[in-house]
Amino acid sequence: MALLTVKDAAFSYRSKKGVEKHVFDGIDFSVERGEIFCIVGPNGCGKSTLIDCLLGLNKLEAGDILIADKSISEFKARELASHIAYVPQNHKITFGYTVLDIVTMGRTYEQRVFEPPTEEERDYARKCLSLVGLSGFETRDYSKLSGGELQLVLIARALCQKADVLIMDEPTAHLDFRHELNVMEIIAKLVKEQQISIIMATHFLNQAYYLENAGVNTRVALMSDCHFGMIGTPSEVLSEENLLKVFNIVTEVASTKDGERKYIIPLYNEK
Amino acid sequence: MRKTCSFDNVLKVLVLVALPVVFFLGTICIGRYPVSLGEVLGCFKAFFTCDMGAVSQQTYAVVMSIRAQRALQGLLVGASLAASGACFQSLFRNPLVSSGMLGVSAGSGFGAALSIIIFGTTVFTPGFSFGFGVLAVVLAYLVGKIAGGSPTVTLILGGTIIQSIFSALLSLLKYLADTETQLPAITFWLMGSLASTKTSDIWFAGIPMVLGMLGMILFRYRLNVLSMGDREAKTLGLNVGANKIAVISCATLATAGAVCVSGVIGWIGLIIPHICRMIFGNDNKWLVPASISIGACFMVLVDTICRTLTAGEIPLGIVTAIVGGPFFIYLLKKTKGGGW
């Protein structure tokens, strides 16, 4: 059974005068355990809005999002947090908490109002830190980490929520080449070893290929004109014809010399 | 390693509890009528056992009905302002925010001036001041709500708008006030003082201050999560709206309680939380209690300077800035702003 099912979802931004901007409709998909579901599409196609709907921050206009056959609109914030965890794209650092404090915040939904985090919860946070390869960072000031390390801390915090589904919005935005690879390696490892599921919005199409190459169950949804144009494996969806249609660019899908890894490069704009 | 950590924590708690006690007893000893520490302790013993022992009537009067009350009020006021400042900084995710952020101080100032003009300086002043302080925050919150929900930015905007409206109204009152009697009374009230502390004030303002601080201490773990921003706090499983209202209510109770008896005392709500950030770090688990303790000590210290430095009383607001500013610069230099 699917962990999370989205049925015929639609959303528009409304004002008192009526529909201000129609964002998407007819979105249908489901996510299984141990799978990465990538949402790709041009800027402004509605990826982030869809993600906000999945997080319960926006309310769908029509359709439904189901977890274990229950609509997420019936979930309280703390219940939703036990099923869906979020790795934000732009985390604004205001005050320098320790890395362990940040990761332990993943356990918030289980604490009663005035309850401090327990030692067991801290231990679980330590375990999550080691899962993303940051053991030994516990007492570091998180405002002084590099961008890549910060992203891993936020992934650890999401893991600490013990949620079935992790939602990531551009997990490697602002990261350099090496750190991007590092984050992708961790993501692939987590899905394979921990059997968690990830819904990820990304602009980097090669990330979908990377995950497929790494043997992770990966599906891609190509979003354009308010719809999911196509859903399937990266090889099926991210083809030269489809990208020409959606992004209006000429690309080439190629393989590494050993023929084991696929990748895609943009060539030029279709005039 | 964990053992030394917990030893550290015990030490921190001891220091935070002991410091205000030391300052409390210290300030009672100091003044134009010198009292020794032994006599002070004797007075407290007499107070609780009703046995005067070796303490003279005069000493008892100075200690119990003048200095102890004033010192207690000072502790509460300083602690409230600093704790509210710390909470607002975390809540609004802005290190430049202080306890007056949502217009409490401006509203309280207006309320006090209004009551001075209507009734003269009377027992009504704290009540008016408290009421208008709370009213200002409620208005700021409602203004913030107009923009939908209660996102932090619109809340800050609401606070700024209400603050400037009440400041303008206060200026109007000052302009209309009688320049011989009312205007000086308003001006001195606004500069802040603990000189007129009465037992009734301690009860009237002490209860909201203590309740507010208690609430802030209890909510300090939630405050860490709230400081991640609305989006993230919600996805971490927090009912953001309700938690925000709770924290704002506690901070408002405490600040309005402080301002209504002491007048507008700037700086404490801004610099004490920062001093505590530099020493104790940014975790609200420590920051809130530390701000309470250090804020209380700082206020008592400043008040002692105010009443002993010259024959007359120097307004508190002046000394907090003059003492606080350089101390803050010193800490900044020493820690290189490492706290945040």
Coordinates of C-alpha atoms in Angstrom, one line a residue:
Chain A
M1 CA 0.0 0.0 0.0
A2 CA 1.2 3.4 -0.8
L3 CA 2.5 5.6 2.0
L4 CA 1.1 8.8 0.6
T5 CA -1.4 9.3 -2.1
V6 CA -2.3 12.5 -3.8
K7 CA -5.7 12.4 -5.6
D8 CA -6.7 14.8 -8.2
A9 CA -5.2 17.8 -6.3
A10 CA -5.8 21.3 -7.4
F11 CA -4.7 24.7 -6.1
S12 CA -5.1 28.3 -7.0
Y13 CA -4.2 31.5 -5.1
R14 CA -7.4 33.4 -4.4
S15 CA -8.4 36.8 -3.4
K16 CA -11.8 38.2 -2.7
K17 CA -12.2 39.0 -6.4
G18 CA -11.9 35.4 -7.4
V19 CA -9.1 33.2 -8.7
E20 CA -5.9 35.3 -8.8
K21 CA -3.5 32.6 -10.1
H22 CA -4.2 29.1 -11.0
V23 CA -1.3 26.9 -10.0
F24 CA -2.1 23.3 -10.7
D25 CA -4.9 20.8 -11.0
G26 CA -5.4 17.1 -11.7
I27 CA -2.2 16.1 -9.8
D28 CA -2.4 12.4 -9.1
F29 CA 0.5 10.3 -7.7
S30 CA 1.4 8.0 -4.8
V31 CA 4.7 7.3 -3.1
E32 CA 5.8 3.9 -1.9
R33 CA 8.1 2.9 0.9
G34 CA 11.8 3.1 0.0
E35 CA 11.2 5.3 -3.1
I36 CA 12.4 8.7 -4.2
F37 CA 9.8 10.8 -6.0
C38 CA 11.4 13.7 -7.9
I39 CA 9.3 16.6 -9.1
V40 CA 11.0 18.5 -11.9
G41 CA 9.8 21.4 -14.1
P42 CA 10.5 24.9 -15.1
N43 CA 10.7 27.8 -12.6
G44 CA 7.2 28.9 -11.5
C45 CA 5.5 25.7 -12.5
G46 CA 4.1 25.2 -9.0
K47 CA 6.6 22.7 -7.5
S48 CA 7.0 24.7 -4.3
T49 CA 3.2 25.3 -3.9
L50 CA 2.6 21.6 -4.3
I51 CA 5.2 21.0 -1.6
D52 CA 3.5 23.5 0.7
C53 CA 0.2 21.6 0.2
L54 CA 1.9 18.3 1.1
L55 CA 3.3 19.9 4.2
G56 CA -0.2 21.2 5.2
L57 CA 0.9 24.8 4.9
N58 CA -1.5 25.4 1.9
K59 CA -4.9 24.0 1.7
L60 CA -5.9 22.2 -1.5
E61 CA -8.7 23.7 -3.5
A62 CA -9.9 20.3 -4.7
G63 CA -8.8 16.7 -4.4
D64 CA -7.1 15.2 -1.4
I65 CA -3.8 14.1 0.1
L66 CA -4.0 10.8 2.0
I67 CA -1.7 9.2 4.5
A68 CA -2.9 5.7 5.6
D69 CA -6.3 6.4 4.0
K70 CA -6.8 9.6 6.1
S71 CA -6.8 13.0 4.7
I72 CA -4.0 15.3 6.0
S73 CA -6.5 18.1 6.4
E74 CA -7.8 16.1 9.4
F75 CA -4.3 15.9 10.9
K76 CA -3.2 18.1 13.7
A77 CA 0.3 19.7 13.3
R78 CA 1.9 17.2 15.7
E79 CA 0.3 14.2 14.0
L80 CA 1.3 15.4 10.5
A81 CA 4.9 15.9 11.8
S82 CA 5.0 12.2 12.7
H83 CA 4.3 11.2 9.1
I84 CA 5.9 14.0 7.0
A85 CA 9.2 15.7 7.7
Y86 CA 10.5 18.7 5.9
V87 CA 14.0 19.7 4.8
P88 CA 13.7 23.4 3.9
Q89 CA 15.4 25.1 1.0
N90 CA 16.2 28.4 2.6
H91 CA 16.9 28.0 6.3
K92 CA 17.5 31.4 7.8
I93 CA 19.9 31.2 10.7
T94 CA 19.2 33.7 13.4
F95 CA 20.8 32.4 16.6
G96 CA 23.6 29.9 16.9
Y97 CA 22.2 26.8 18.5
T98 CA 24.3 23.7 18.9
V99 CA 23.9 21.1 16.1
L100 CA 22.5 18.6 18.7
D101 CA 19.8 21.1 19.8
I102 CA 18.7 21.6 16.2
V103 CA 18.5 17.9 15.4
T104 CA 16.7 17.2 18.7
M105 CA 14.0 19.6 17.6
G106 CA 12.8 16.8 15.3
R107 CA 11.3 15.2 18.4
T108 CA 9.2 18.3 19.2
Y109 CA 5.9 16.7 18.3
E110 CA 6.2 14.0 20.9
Q111 CA 7.0 16.4 23.8
R112 CA 4.2 17.9 25.8
V113 CA 4.0 21.7 26.1
F114 CA 6.4 22.3 28.9
E115 CA 8.5 19.2 28.6
P116 CA 12.2 19.4 27.9
P117 CA 13.8 17.0 25.4
T118 CA 14.8 13.8 27.2
E119 CA 18.2 12.1 27.1
E120 CA 16.7 9.3 25.0
E121 CA 15.6 11.8 22.5
R122 CA 19.0 13.3 22.4
D123 CA 20.5 9.9 21.9
Y124 CA 18.2 9.4 19.0
A125 CA 19.3 12.7 17.6
R126 CA 22.9 11.6 17.9
K127 CA 22.1 8.5 15.9
C128 CA 20.5 10.6 13.2
L129 CA 23.6 12.7 13.1
S130 CA 25.7 9.6 12.6
L131 CA 23.4 8.5 9.8
V132 CA 24.2 11.6 7.8
G133 CA 27.9 11.3 8.6
L134 CA 28.1 14.1 11.1
S135 CA 29.1 12.3 14.3
G136 CA 31.3 14.5 16.4
F137 CA 29.4 17.7 15.3
E138 CA 27.0 17.6 18.3
T139 CA 28.4 20.6 20.2
R140 CA 29.3 22.7 17.1
D141 CA 27.5 26.0 16.6
Y142 CA 25.2 25.4 13.6
S143 CA 25.5 28.9 12.4
K144 CA 29.2 28.4 11.7
L145 CA 28.8 25.3 9.5
S146 CA 29.3 25.2 5.8
G147 CA 26.3 25.2 3.5
G148 CA 26.6 21.5 2.8
E149 CA 27.0 20.6 6.5
L150 CA 24.0 22.7 7.4
Q151 CA 21.9 20.9 4.8
L152 CA 22.9 17.5 6.3
V153 CA 22.0 18.8 9.8
L154 CA 18.6 19.7 8.5
I155 CA 18.3 16.3 6.9
A156 CA 19.2 14.8 10.3
R157 CA 16.6 16.9 12.0
A158 CA 14.0 15.5 9.5
L159 CA 15.2 12.0 10.1
C160 CA 14.8 12.6 13.9
Q161 CA 11.1 13.1 13.3
K162 CA 10.9 9.3 12.5
A163 CA 8.6 10.2 9.7
D164 CA 7.8 7.9 6.8
V165 CA 8.1 10.6 4.2
L166 CA 10.8 13.3 3.9
I167 CA 10.0 16.3 1.8
M168 CA 12.9 18.2 0.3
D169 CA 12.7 21.4 -1.6
E170 CA 15.9 21.8 -3.7
P171 CA 18.1 20.0 -1.2
T172 CA 21.3 21.1 -3.0
A173 CA 20.5 24.7 -3.9
H174 CA 23.6 26.9 -3.1
L175 CA 25.9 23.9 -2.6
D176 CA 29.2 23.4 -4.4
F177 CA 29.9 20.4 -6.6
R178 CA 31.4 18.2 -3.9
H179 CA 28.8 19.0 -1.3
E180 CA 26.0 18.4 -3.8
L181 CA 27.4 14.9 -4.4
N182 CA 27.8 14.4 -0.7
V183 CA 24.2 15.2 0.0
M184 CA 23.0 13.0 -2.9
E185 CA 25.1 10.1 -1.6
I186 CA 23.6 10.4 1.9
I187 CA 20.1 10.6 0.4
A188 CA 20.7 7.4 -1.7
K189 CA 22.1 5.6 1.3
L190 CA 19.2 6.6 3.6
V191 CA 16.6 5.5 1.1
K192 CA 18.3 2.2 0.5
E193 CA 19.3 1.4 4.1
Q194 CA 16.5 3.0 6.1
Q195 CA 13.7 2.4 3.6
I196 CA 12.4 6.0 4.1
S197 CA 10.7 7.7 1.2
I198 CA 11.6 11.1 -0.2
I199 CA 9.6 13.6 -2.2
M200 CA 12.1 16.0 -3.7
A201 CA 11.7 19.1 -5.9
T202 CA 14.8 19.7 -7.9
H203 CA 16.1 21.7 -10.8
F204 CA 19.1 19.4 -11.3
L205 CA 17.9 16.7 -13.7
N206 CA 21.1 14.8 -13.3
Q207 CA 20.2 14.2 -9.6
A208 CA 17.4 12.0 -10.8
Y209 CA 19.8 10.1 -13.1
Y210 CA 22.3 9.9 -10.2
L211 CA 19.8 8.2 -8.0
E212 CA 18.7 5.8 -10.7
N213 CA 22.3 5.0 -11.4
A214 CA 22.9 4.3 -7.7
G215 CA 20.1 1.7 -7.9
V216 CA 17.6 3.6 -5.8
N217 CA 13.9 3.2 -6.7
T218 CA 13.4 6.6 -8.4
R219 CA 10.5 8.1 -10.2
V220 CA 10.3 11.5 -11.8
A221 CA 7.2 13.7 -12.4
L222 CA 7.7 16.3 -15.1
M223 CA 5.5 19.2 -14.1
S224 CA 4.4 21.9 -16.7
D225 CA 1.4 23.9 -17.5
C226 CA -0.3 23.2 -14.2
H227 CA -0.1 19.4 -14.6
F228 CA 2.1 16.4 -14.2
G229 CA 2.9 15.8 -17.9
M230 CA 4.5 12.4 -17.2
I231 CA 5.5 10.1 -14.4
G232 CA 8.0 7.4 -14.7
T233 CA 11.7 6.4 -14.2
P234 CA 14.3 9.0 -15.0
S235 CA 15.2 7.2 -18.3
E236 CA 11.6 7.2 -19.4
V237 CA 10.7 10.8 -18.4
L238 CA 13.9 12.8 -18.8
S239 CA 14.3 12.0 -22.5
E240 CA 15.5 14.4 -25.1
E241 CA 12.0 14.8 -26.7
N242 CA 10.3 15.5 -23.3
L243 CA 12.8 18.1 -22.3
L244 CA 12.5 19.8 -25.7
K245 CA 8.7 19.9 -25.1
V246 CA 8.7 21.2 -21.5
F247 CA 11.9 23.3 -21.2
N248 CA 12.2 24.2 -24.9
I249 CA 15.9 23.2 -24.9
V250 CA 17.9 20.8 -26.9
T251 CA 19.7 18.3 -24.7
E252 CA 21.6 15.1 -25.0
V253 CA 21.3 12.0 -22.8
A254 CA 24.7 10.2 -22.7
S255 CA 26.5 7.6 -20.7
T256 CA 29.8 7.4 -18.9
K257 CA 32.7 5.6 -20.7
D258 CA 32.0 2.4 -18.7
G259 CA 28.4 2.7 -19.9
E260 CA 27.1 2.3 -16.4
R261 CA 25.9 5.8 -15.6
K262 CA 23.5 8.0 -17.5
Y263 CA 23.6 11.7 -17.5
I264 CA 22.1 14.6 -19.4
I265 CA 23.6 17.8 -20.7
P266 CA 21.8 20.9 -22.1
L267 CA 23.1 21.9 -25.5
Y268 CA 21.3 25.0 -26.7
N269 CA 17.9 26.8 -26.6
E270 CA 15.5 25.8 -29.3
K271 CA 14.9 29.0 -31.3
Chain B
M1 CA 32.2 13.8 29.7
R2 CA 28.6 13.8 30.5
K3 CA 29.5 14.0 34.2
T4 CA 31.5 17.2 33.9
C5 CA 28.6 18.7 31.8
S6 CA 26.1 18.1 34.6
F7 CA 28.6 19.6 37.1
D8 CA 28.8 22.6 34.9
N9 CA 25.0 22.9 34.9
V10 CA 24.7 22.7 38.7
L11 CA 27.3 25.4 39.0
K12 CA 25.4 27.6 36.5
V13 CA 22.1 27.1 38.4
L14 CA 23.8 28.0 41.7
V15 CA 25.4 31.1 40.3
L16 CA 22.1 32.2 38.6
V17 CA 20.2 31.7 41.9
A18 CA 22.8 33.2 44.2
L19 CA 23.6 36.3 42.2
P20 CA 20.3 38.1 42.7
V21 CA 20.3 37.2 46.4
V22 CA 23.7 38.8 46.8
F23 CA 22.7 41.9 44.9
F24 CA 19.4 42.1 46.9
L25 CA 21.2 42.0 50.2
G26 CA 24.0 44.2 48.9
T27 CA 21.8 47.0 47.8
I28 CA 19.9 47.0 51.2
C29 CA 23.2 47.6 53.0
I30 CA 24.1 50.6 50.8
G31 CA 22.7 54.1 51.2
R32 CA 23.0 57.2 53.2
Y33 CA 21.9 55.3 56.3
P34 CA 24.5 52.5 56.3
V35 CA 23.3 49.1 57.5
S36 CA 25.6 46.1 58.0
L37 CA 24.9 42.8 56.5
G38 CA 24.3 41.3 60.0
E39 CA 21.7 43.9 60.7
V40 CA 20.0 43.2 57.4
L41 CA 19.8 39.5 58.1
G42 CA 18.6 40.4 61.7
C43 CA 15.8 42.4 60.2
F44 CA 14.7 39.5 58.0
K45 CA 14.8 37.2 61.0
A46 CA 12.7 39.7 62.9
F47 CA 10.2 40.0 60.0
F48 CA 9.7 36.2 59.9
T49 CA 9.8 35.5 63.7
C50 CA 8.3 38.8 65.0
D51 CA 11.2 38.9 67.5
M52 CA 13.0 42.2 67.1
G53 CA 16.1 40.9 68.9
A54 CA 19.1 43.3 68.6
V55 CA 17.7 45.3 65.7
S56 CA 16.8 48.9 66.3
Q57 CA 13.4 50.2 65.3
Q58 CA 14.9 52.7 63.0
T59 CA 17.1 50.2 61.2
Y60 CA 14.1 47.9 60.8
A61 CA 12.1 50.7 59.2
V62 CA 14.8 51.6 56.7
V63 CA 15.5 48.0 55.8
M64 CA 12.0 46.5 55.6
S65 CA 9.7 49.3 54.6
I66 CA 12.0 51.2 52.3
R67 CA 15.0 49.4 50.9
A68 CA 13.8 45.8 50.8
Q69 CA 10.6 46.7 49.0
R70 CA 12.5 48.8 46.5
A71 CA 15.1 46.1 46.0
L72 CA 12.5 43.5 45.5
Q73 CA 10.7 45.7 42.9
G74 CA 14.0 46.2 41.2
L75 CA 14.7 42.5 40.9
L76 CA 11.3 41.8 39.5
V77 CA 11.4 44.7 37.0
G78 CA 14.8 43.9 35.7
A79 CA 14.1 40.2 35.4
S80 CA 10.8 40.8 33.6
L81 CA 12.2 43.3 31.0
A82 CA 15.2 41.1 30.3
A83 CA 13.2 37.9 30.0
S84 CA 10.6 39.4 27.7
G85 CA 13.4 40.8 25.6
A86 CA 15.0 37.4 25.2
C87 CA 11.6 35.8 24.3
F88 CA 10.8 38.4 21.7
Q89 CA 14.2 38.1 20.1
S90 CA 13.7 34.4 19.7
L91 CA 10.1 34.7 18.6
F92 CA 10.7 37.4 16.1
R93 CA 14.0 35.8 15.0
N94 CA 15.7 39.2 15.3
P95 CA 18.5 40.1 17.7
L96 CA 17.6 43.8 17.6
V97 CA 14.2 43.4 19.1
S98 CA 13.6 44.3 22.7
S99 CA 10.8 44.0 25.2
G100 CA 9.0 47.0 23.9
M101 CA 8.7 45.5 20.4
L102 CA 4.9 45.2 20.3
G103 CA 4.2 48.6 21.8
V104 CA 3.9 47.7 25.5
S105 CA 6.2 50.5 26.6
A106 CA 4.6 53.1 24.3
G107 CA 1.1 52.1 25.4
S108 CA 2.1 52.1 29.1
G109 CA 3.7 55.5 28.8
F110 CA 0.5 56.9 27.2
G111 CA -1.6 55.3 29.9
A112 CA 0.5 56.8 32.7
A113 CA 0.4 60.2 31.1
L114 CA -3.3 60.0 30.6
S115 CA -3.9 59.1 34.3
I116 CA -1.5 61.9 35.4
I117 CA -3.5 64.5 33.4
I118 CA -6.9 63.2 34.6
F119 CA -6.2 62.4 38.2
G120 CA -2.8 63.8 39.0
T121 CA -0.1 61.4 40.3
T122 CA -2.2 58.9 42.1
V123 CA -2.7 55.2 42.7
F124 CA -4.4 55.0 39.4
T125 CA -1.2 55.5 37.4
P126 CA 0.0 51.9 37.5
G127 CA -3.4 50.6 36.6
F128 CA -3.9 52.9 33.6
S129 CA -0.4 52.2 32.5
F130 CA -0.8 48.4 32.7
G131 CA -4.1 48.5 30.9
F132 CA -2.9 50.6 28.0
G133 CA 0.3 48.6 27.8
V134 CA -1.7 45.4 27.3
L135 CA -4.1 47.2 25.0
A136 CA -1.3 48.3 22.7
V137 CA -0.1 44.7 22.3
V138 CA -3.6 43.4 21.6
L139 CA -4.0 46.2 18.9
A140 CA -0.6 45.4 17.4
Y141 CA -1.6 41.7 17.2
L142 CA -4.9 42.6 15.5
V143 CA -3.1 44.8 13.0
G144 CA -0.7 42.0 12.3
K145 CA -3.7 39.7 11.7
I146 CA -5.3 42.0 9.1
A147 CA -2.6 40.7 6.7
G148 CA -3.8 37.2 7.3
G149 CA -2.6 34.7 9.9
S150 CA 0.1 36.0 12.2
P151 CA 3.3 36.0 10.2
T152 CA 6.2 37.4 12.0
V153 CA 6.8 40.3 9.6
T154 CA 3.3 41.7 9.8
L155 CA 3.3 41.3 13.6
I156 CA 6.5 43.4 13.8
L157 CA 4.9 45.9 11.4
G158 CA 1.8 46.0 13.6
G159 CA 3.9 46.7 16.6
T160 CA 5.8 49.5 14.9
I161 CA 2.6 51.1 13.8
I162 CA 0.9 50.9 17.2
Q163 CA 4.1 52.1 18.9
S164 CA 4.3 55.2 16.7
I165 CA 0.6 56.0 17.2
F166 CA 0.9 55.8 21.0
S167 CA 4.1 57.9 20.9
A168 CA 2.2 60.5 18.9
L169 CA -0.7 60.4 21.4
L170 CA 1.8 60.7 24.2
S171 CA 3.4 63.8 22.6
L172 CA -0.1 65.3 22.3
L173 CA -0.8 64.7 26.0
K174 CA 2.6 66.3 26.9
Y175 CA 1.7 69.2 24.7
L176 CA -1.6 69.7 26.4
A177 CA -0.3 69.0 29.9
D178 CA 0.0 71.7 32.5
T179 CA 3.7 72.7 32.3
E180 CA 4.1 73.5 36.0
T181 CA 2.9 70.2 37.5
Q182 CA 1.7 67.6 35.0
L183 CA 4.5 67.9 32.4
P184 CA 7.3 67.3 34.8
A185 CA 5.4 64.4 36.4
I186 CA 5.0 62.8 33.0
T187 CA 8.6 63.4 32.0
F188 CA 10.0 62.0 35.2
W189 CA 7.7 59.0 35.0
L190 CA 8.8 58.3 31.5
M191 CA 12.5 58.4 32.5
G192 CA 11.9 55.5 34.9
S193 CA 12.3 55.3 38.7
L194 CA 11.8 52.9 41.5
A195 CA 11.8 55.7 44.1
S196 CA 8.0 55.6 44.7
T197 CA 7.7 51.9 45.3
K198 CA 4.8 51.1 47.5
T199 CA 3.7 47.8 49.0
S200 CA 0.5 47.9 47.0
D201 CA 2.5 48.3 43.8
I202 CA 4.6 45.2 44.6
W203 CA 1.4 43.2 44.8
F204 CA -0.4 44.8 41.9
A205 CA 2.6 44.6 39.4
G206 CA 4.4 41.7 41.0
I207 CA 1.7 39.1 40.3
P208 CA 1.7 39.7 36.5
M209 CA 5.5 39.9 36.4
V210 CA 5.9 36.6 38.3
L211 CA 3.2 34.9 36.3
G212 CA 4.6 36.2 33.0
M213 CA 8.1 35.0 33.9
L214 CA 6.9 31.6 35.0
G215 CA 5.2 31.2 31.7
M216 CA 8.3 32.3 29.8
I217 CA 10.4 29.8 31.7
L218 CA 7.9 27.0 31.0
F219 CA 7.7 27.9 27.3
R220 CA 11.5 28.1 26.8
Y221 CA 11.8 24.8 25.0
R222 CA 9.0 25.7 22.6
L223 CA 10.7 29.1 22.0
N224 CA 13.7 27.3 20.5
V225 CA 11.4 25.7 18.0
L226 CA 9.5 28.9 17.3
S227 CA 12.7 30.6 16.5
M228 CA 13.1 28.3 13.5
G229 CA 10.4 30.4 11.8
D230 CA 6.7 29.7 11.2
R231 CA 7.0 27.2 8.4
E232 CA 9.6 25.0 10.0
A233 CA 8.0 25.2 13.5
K234 CA 4.7 24.0 12.0
T235 CA 6.3 21.1 10.1
L236 CA 8.1 20.1 13.3
G237 CA 4.6 19.6 14.7
L238 CA 4.0 22.8 16.7
N239 CA 0.7 24.6 16.7
V240 CA 2.5 27.9 15.9
G241 CA -0.4 30.3 16.4
A242 CA -1.4 29.1 19.8
N243 CA 2.2 28.9 21.0
K244 CA 3.0 32.4 19.7
I245 CA 0.0 33.9 21.5
A246 CA 1.0 32.2 24.7
V247 CA 4.6 33.5 24.6
I248 CA 3.4 37.0 23.6
S249 CA 0.9 37.0 26.4
C250 CA 3.5 36.0 29.0
A251 CA 6.0 38.6 27.8
T252 CA 3.4 41.3 27.7
L253 CA 2.1 40.5 31.2
A254 CA 5.7 40.7 32.5
T255 CA 6.7 43.9 30.6
A256 CA 3.4 45.7 31.3
G257 CA 3.8 44.8 35.0
A258 CA 7.4 46.2 35.0
V259 CA 6.7 49.3 33.1
C260 CA 3.6 50.3 35.0
V261 CA 5.5 50.6 38.3
S262 CA 8.9 51.7 37.1
G263 CA 8.3 53.8 34.1
V264 CA 9.9 53.2 30.7
I265 CA 13.4 51.8 31.2
G266 CA 15.1 51.2 27.9
W267 CA 18.1 49.0 27.2
I268 CA 17.6 46.2 29.7
G269 CA 15.3 44.3 27.4
L270 CA 17.9 44.5 24.6
I271 CA 21.3 44.2 26.2
I272 CA 20.7 41.8 29.0
P273 CA 19.6 39.0 26.7
H274 CA 22.7 39.7 24.5
I275 CA 25.0 39.6 27.5
C276 CA 23.4 36.3 28.4
R277 CA 23.8 35.0 24.9
M278 CA 27.5 35.7 25.0
I279 CA 27.9 34.0 28.4
F280 CA 25.3 31.2 28.3
G281 CA 24.8 30.6 24.5
N282 CA 21.6 30.9 22.5
D283 CA 19.6 27.9 23.8
N284 CA 16.5 29.4 25.5
K285 CA 16.8 26.6 28.0
W286 CA 19.5 28.7 29.6
L287 CA 18.9 32.0 28.0
V288 CA 15.5 32.8 29.6
P289 CA 16.5 31.9 33.2
A290 CA 19.9 33.6 32.8
S291 CA 18.2 36.8 31.5
I292 CA 15.9 36.7 34.5
S293 CA 18.8 36.4 36.9
I294 CA 21.2 38.8 35.2
G295 CA 18.4 41.3 34.4
A296 CA 17.4 41.4 38.1
C297 CA 21.0 42.0 39.2
F298 CA 21.6 44.7 36.6
M299 CA 18.4 46.5 37.6
V300 CA 19.3 46.5 41.3
L301 CA 22.8 47.6 40.5
V302 CA 21.6 50.5 38.4
D303 CA 19.0 51.5 41.0
T304 CA 21.6 51.5 43.7
I305 CA 23.8 53.9 41.6
C306 CA 20.7 56.0 40.9
R307 CA 19.9 56.6 44.6
T308 CA 23.4 56.9 46.0
L309 CA 25.5 58.7 43.4
T310 CA 24.0 62.1 44.2
A311 CA 21.8 63.6 46.9
G312 CA 18.9 63.5 44.5
E313 CA 17.6 60.6 42.4
I314 CA 18.9 60.1 38.9
P315 CA 16.3 58.6 36.6
L316 CA 16.9 54.9 35.9
G317 CA 16.6 55.1 32.1
I318 CA 19.7 57.4 32.0
V319 CA 21.9 55.2 34.0
T320 CA 20.9 51.9 32.3
A321 CA 22.1 53.4 29.0
I322 CA 25.3 54.9 30.5
V323 CA 26.3 51.8 32.4
G324 CA 24.9 49.3 29.9
G325 CA 26.4 50.7 26.8
P326 CA 30.1 50.5 27.7
F327 CA 29.7 47.2 29.4
F328 CA 28.1 45.8 26.3
I329 CA 31.0 47.2 24.2
Y330 CA 33.4 45.5 26.6
L331 CA 31.7 42.2 26.2
L332 CA 31.5 42.6 22.4
K333 CA 35.2 43.1 22.3
K334 CA 35.9 40.2 24.6
T335 CA 33.7 37.6 22.9
K336 CA 33.9 39.1 19.4
G337 CA 30.1 38.7 19.3
G338 CA 30.6 34.9 19.5
G339 CA 27.2 34.4 21.1
W340 CA 25.3 34.9 18.0

